[in-house]
Short mmCIF file of C-alpha atoms in Angstrom, two decimals:
data_model
loop_
_atom_site.label_atom_id
_atom_site.label_comp_id
_atom_site.label_asym_id
_atom_site.label_seq_id
_atom_site.Cartn_x
_atom_site.Cartn_y
_atom_site.Cartn_z
CA UNK A 1 -46.27 221.06 -46.31
CA UNK A 2 -49.02 219.14 -45.02
CA UNK A 3 -48.86 215.76 -46.71
CA UNK A 4 -48.86 211.82 -45.47
CA UNK A 5 -45.72 209.52 -45.27
CA UNK A 6 -46.72 207.87 -48.25
CA UNK A 7 -46.85 210.30 -50.34
CA UNK A 8 -44.00 212.01 -49.60
CA UNK A 9 -40.70 212.27 -51.57
CA UNK A 10 -37.88 213.33 -49.62
CA UNK A 11 -36.37 214.20 -52.89
CA UNK A 12 -38.07 216.82 -54.64
CA UNK A 13 -38.62 218.30 -51.21
CA UNK A 14 -36.36 221.22 -49.96
CA UNK A 15 -36.44 222.99 -46.45
CA UNK A 16 -34.69 226.50 -49.44
CA UNK A 17 -38.51 226.45 -50.78
CA UNK A 18 -40.93 225.39 -47.99
CA UNK A 19 -39.83 225.96 -44.16
CA UNK A 20 -42.29 223.70 -43.00
CA UNK A 21 -43.37 219.54 -43.28
CA UNK A 22 -45.76 218.48 -41.81
CA UNK A 23 -45.91 214.11 -42.48
CA UNK A 24 -48.76 212.17 -41.20
CA UNK A 25 -48.93 208.64 -40.17
CA UNK A 26 -44.37 208.77 -39.97
CA UNK A 27 -44.18 206.23 -38.24
CA UNK A 28 -46.08 202.67 -37.35
CA UNK A 29 -48.41 201.73 -34.99
CA UNK A 30 -45.01 199.27 -34.43
CA UNK A 31 -42.44 202.18 -34.18
CA UNK A 32 -44.83 204.37 -31.93
CA UNK A 33 -44.89 200.93 -29.63
CA UNK A 34 -41.64 200.15 -29.14
CA UNK A 35 -40.55 204.53 -27.98
CA UNK A 36 -43.99 204.45 -25.43
CA UNK A 37 -42.28 200.45 -24.16
CA UNK A 38 -38.47 202.47 -23.74
CA UNK A 39 -40.35 205.60 -22.03
CA UNK A 40 -41.76 203.44 -18.97
CA UNK A 41 -38.87 202.27 -18.35
CA UNK A 42 -36.93 205.97 -18.42
CA UNK A 43 -35.11 208.28 -15.95
CA UNK A 44 -37.47 211.53 -16.49
CA UNK A 45 -35.76 214.74 -15.46
CA UNK A 46 -38.93 217.44 -14.43
CA UNK A 47 -38.67 220.93 -15.66
CA UNK A 48 -39.02 222.29 -11.87
CA UNK A 49 -35.00 219.62 -11.39
CA UNK A 50 -33.76 222.34 -14.56
CA UNK A 51 -33.17 225.25 -13.48
CA UNK A 52 -31.58 227.45 -16.39
CA UNK A 53 -34.39 226.08 -18.38
CA UNK A 54 -37.20 226.78 -16.79
CA UNK A 55 -36.05 230.33 -15.40
CA UNK A 56 -35.72 231.12 -19.39
CA UNK A 57 -39.60 229.23 -19.52
CA UNK A 58 -41.11 230.53 -16.86
CA UNK A 59 -45.11 229.71 -16.05
CA UNK A 60 -44.25 225.96 -17.78
CA UNK A 61 -45.52 223.59 -15.82
CA UNK A 62 -43.78 220.63 -15.12
CA UNK A 63 -43.36 218.79 -18.19
CA UNK A 64 -40.42 215.60 -18.03
CA UNK A 65 -37.53 214.91 -19.67
CA UNK A 66 -35.83 211.83 -20.67
CA UNK A 67 -32.63 210.66 -22.57
CA UNK A 68 -33.73 208.24 -25.93
CA UNK A 69 -32.12 204.98 -25.70
CA UNK A 70 -29.23 203.19 -28.32
CA UNK A 71 -31.94 200.74 -29.61
CA UNK A 72 -34.53 203.14 -29.46
CA UNK A 73 -32.15 206.37 -31.54
CA UNK A 74 -30.85 204.57 -33.86
CA UNK A 75 -34.50 203.40 -34.62
CA UNK A 76 -35.53 207.27 -34.36
CA UNK A 77 -32.10 208.32 -37.11
CA UNK A 78 -32.56 205.46 -39.37
CA UNK A 79 -36.25 206.48 -40.20
CA UNK A 80 -34.64 210.51 -40.45
CA UNK A 81 -32.11 210.15 -42.76
CA UNK A 82 -34.11 211.71 -45.60
CA UNK A 83 -32.64 213.41 -48.82
CA UNK A 84 -33.61 216.00 -47.87
CA UNK A 85 -32.39 216.38 -44.30
CA UNK A 86 -29.38 216.12 -45.32
CA UNK A 87 -29.28 219.25 -48.05
CA UNK A 88 -30.55 220.93 -45.68
CA UNK A 89 -27.98 220.57 -42.20
CA UNK A 90 -24.95 220.31 -45.82
CA UNK A 91 -26.14 223.42 -47.02
CA UNK A 92 -24.55 225.17 -44.81
CA UNK A 93 -20.57 226.42 -45.55
CA UNK A 94 -17.20 225.63 -43.49
CA UNK A 95 -18.84 222.92 -41.85
CA UNK A 96 -16.58 221.38 -38.64
CA UNK A 97 -19.16 219.02 -36.95
CA UNK A 98 -22.50 217.51 -37.40
CA UNK A 99 -24.99 217.27 -33.75
CA UNK A 100 -28.07 215.58 -33.13
CA UNK A 101 -29.44 216.35 -29.76
CA UNK A 102 -33.28 214.32 -29.54
CA UNK A 103 -35.31 213.61 -26.51
CA UNK A 104 -37.92 212.09 -25.41
CA UNK A 105 -40.92 214.63 -23.80
CA UNK A 106 -44.00 214.34 -21.99
CA UNK A 107 -46.30 216.76 -21.31
CA UNK A 108 -49.66 216.26 -19.01
CA UNK A 109 -52.15 218.93 -18.35
CA UNK A 110 -50.75 222.19 -17.57
CA UNK A 111 -47.31 221.95 -19.57
CA UNK A 112 -46.30 224.59 -22.19
CA UNK A 113 -43.86 225.81 -24.05
CA UNK A 114 -44.46 229.72 -24.14
CA UNK A 115 -42.72 231.67 -27.50
CA UNK A 116 -38.68 231.13 -28.34
CA UNK A 117 -37.16 230.65 -31.59
CA UNK A 118 -34.44 227.92 -30.44
CA UNK A 119 -31.67 231.07 -31.07
CA UNK A 120 -31.96 231.91 -27.61
CA UNK A 121 -28.90 229.80 -26.01
CA UNK A 122 -28.87 231.53 -21.80
CA UNK A 123 -29.77 228.63 -20.59
CA UNK A 124 -27.21 225.87 -23.04
CA UNK A 125 -25.33 223.90 -20.27
CA UNK A 126 -21.70 224.70 -21.93
CA UNK A 127 -20.57 227.80 -21.51
CA UNK A 128 -16.81 226.84 -23.09
CA UNK A 129 -17.00 226.70 -26.50
CA UNK A 130 -20.46 228.13 -28.28
CA UNK A 131 -23.21 225.38 -29.27
CA UNK A 132 -23.42 224.09 -32.15
CA UNK A 133 -26.28 226.22 -33.93
CA UNK A 134 -29.48 224.44 -34.53
CA UNK A 135 -30.74 224.47 -37.66
CA UNK A 136 -33.12 222.02 -38.75
CA UNK A 137 -36.15 222.20 -35.16
CA UNK A 138 -37.66 218.56 -34.90
CA UNK A 139 -41.11 217.22 -33.27
CA UNK A 140 -43.21 214.51 -33.74
CA UNK A 141 -46.11 212.20 -31.34
CA UNK A 142 -45.90 209.02 -30.10
CA UNK A 143 -48.29 208.97 -27.87
CA UNK A 144 -51.79 206.27 -28.96
CA UNK A 145 -54.41 208.96 -29.10
CA UNK A 146 -55.18 212.52 -28.85
CA UNK A 147 -58.24 214.40 -28.52
CA UNK A 148 -58.81 217.80 -30.24
CA UNK A 149 -59.73 218.86 -26.61
CA UNK A 150 -56.66 219.04 -25.33
CA UNK A 151 -54.70 221.55 -26.59
CA UNK A 152 -51.09 220.35 -26.91
CA UNK A 153 -50.47 222.10 -30.55
CA UNK A 154 -47.74 223.02 -31.90
CA UNK A 155 -48.07 227.03 -33.12
CA UNK A 156 -44.93 228.28 -35.15
CA UNK A 157 -45.32 232.32 -36.47
CA UNK A 158 -44.63 234.40 -39.16
CA UNK A 159 -42.31 236.80 -37.87
CA UNK A 160 -43.34 240.42 -39.40
CA UNK A 161 -42.04 243.93 -38.43
CA UNK A 162 -45.16 246.89 -38.25
CA UNK A 163 -45.41 250.26 -39.42
CA UNK A 164 -43.35 251.76 -36.02
CA UNK A 165 -40.29 248.08 -36.09
CA UNK A 166 -41.99 246.51 -33.86
CA UNK A 167 -41.87 242.28 -34.25
CA UNK A 168 -45.49 241.09 -34.55
CA UNK A 169 -46.56 237.47 -34.93
CA UNK A 170 -48.76 236.59 -36.79
CA UNK A 171 -50.06 232.29 -36.89
CA UNK A 172 -48.46 230.60 -40.47
CA UNK A 173 -49.54 226.65 -38.97
CA UNK A 174 -51.36 225.36 -35.94
CA UNK A 175 -49.96 221.56 -35.81
CA UNK A 176 -51.99 218.77 -33.61
CA UNK A 177 -50.48 216.39 -31.97
CA UNK A 178 -51.54 213.64 -34.44
CA UNK A 179 -50.35 209.92 -32.98
CA UNK A 180 -47.53 208.57 -36.41
CA UNK A 181 -47.11 212.60 -36.31
CA UNK A 182 -44.26 214.38 -37.65
CA UNK A 183 -43.52 218.21 -37.79
CA UNK A 184 -39.59 219.29 -38.67
CA UNK A 185 -38.51 223.32 -39.34
CA UNK A 186 -36.37 226.00 -40.63
CA UNK A 187 -34.44 227.73 -37.22
CA UNK A 188 -34.93 230.58 -37.03
CA UNK A 189 -38.38 230.63 -37.00
CA UNK A 190 -40.78 231.28 -33.18
CA UNK A 191 -42.74 229.24 -31.84
CA UNK A 192 -44.29 227.95 -28.84
CA UNK A 193 -46.38 224.63 -28.02
CA UNK A 194 -50.21 224.89 -26.14
CA UNK A 195 -50.70 224.38 -22.74
CA UNK A 196 -52.14 221.20 -22.19
CA UNK A 197 -56.22 221.29 -21.20
CA UNK A 198 -56.98 219.93 -18.16
CA UNK A 199 -59.44 217.98 -20.60
CA UNK A 200 -56.60 215.49 -21.52
CA UNK A 201 -56.98 213.27 -18.10
CA UNK A 202 -54.59 211.85 -17.12
CA UNK A 203 -53.68 211.52 -20.67
CA UNK A 204 -50.02 211.98 -21.88
CA UNK A 205 -48.74 214.49 -24.52
CA UNK A 206 -45.69 211.97 -25.94
CA UNK A 207 -42.81 213.55 -28.49
CA UNK A 208 -39.50 213.23 -29.07
CA UNK A 209 -38.05 216.59 -30.07
CA UNK A 210 -35.43 218.82 -30.69
CA UNK A 211 -32.44 219.59 -33.65
CA UNK A 212 -30.42 219.28 -36.52
CA UNK A 213 -27.13 221.18 -35.63
CA UNK A 214 -23.36 222.33 -37.09
CA UNK A 215 -20.51 223.24 -35.71
CA UNK A 216 -18.54 226.16 -37.41
CA UNK A 217 -14.72 227.08 -36.80
CA UNK A 218 -14.77 229.77 -34.96
#
């Protein structure tokens, strides 16, 4: 489903029936300004300085990642308190704990994220116990402008088998990183971020991305 936020009814929507949700104009201009201002004071880590992640995602440029501060994190979580999110996360049995993990990201010209389904934990930092299970993935965009020629689209695939049993990925959605928009989708689901084109110049694709997760008894 793709719909303007002001027309969206979060009590009627179900990720069980429609696993991909795109909301246009989710953030106000002021809210996006708050996030962008916070990003200017954030401590950023480049992909090249994250060896395990860069090994899992080679040839992906050098996009940057930063933690969200307490004030902005609360603003973010307050706006994410949608009934459809809670209903989906709570639909899984025997939940022991619930987790969220969201960060700032900035993609410049040449940066991308190859195809994956968010279930590969080969680069997870915590190896002492199984990591929480990712249930809903999220990406939302807070840059002030984005031209369609600049790339950086979120591509979501539909997976199927060919007659020989090989996996085939068909493009299901091509989601442009429109300012203020929000994309949510159920995990696992193959997806990628297209490379930001050189035509973007110095413009950066500014986003908040991560997951709603659940932890279960072993």
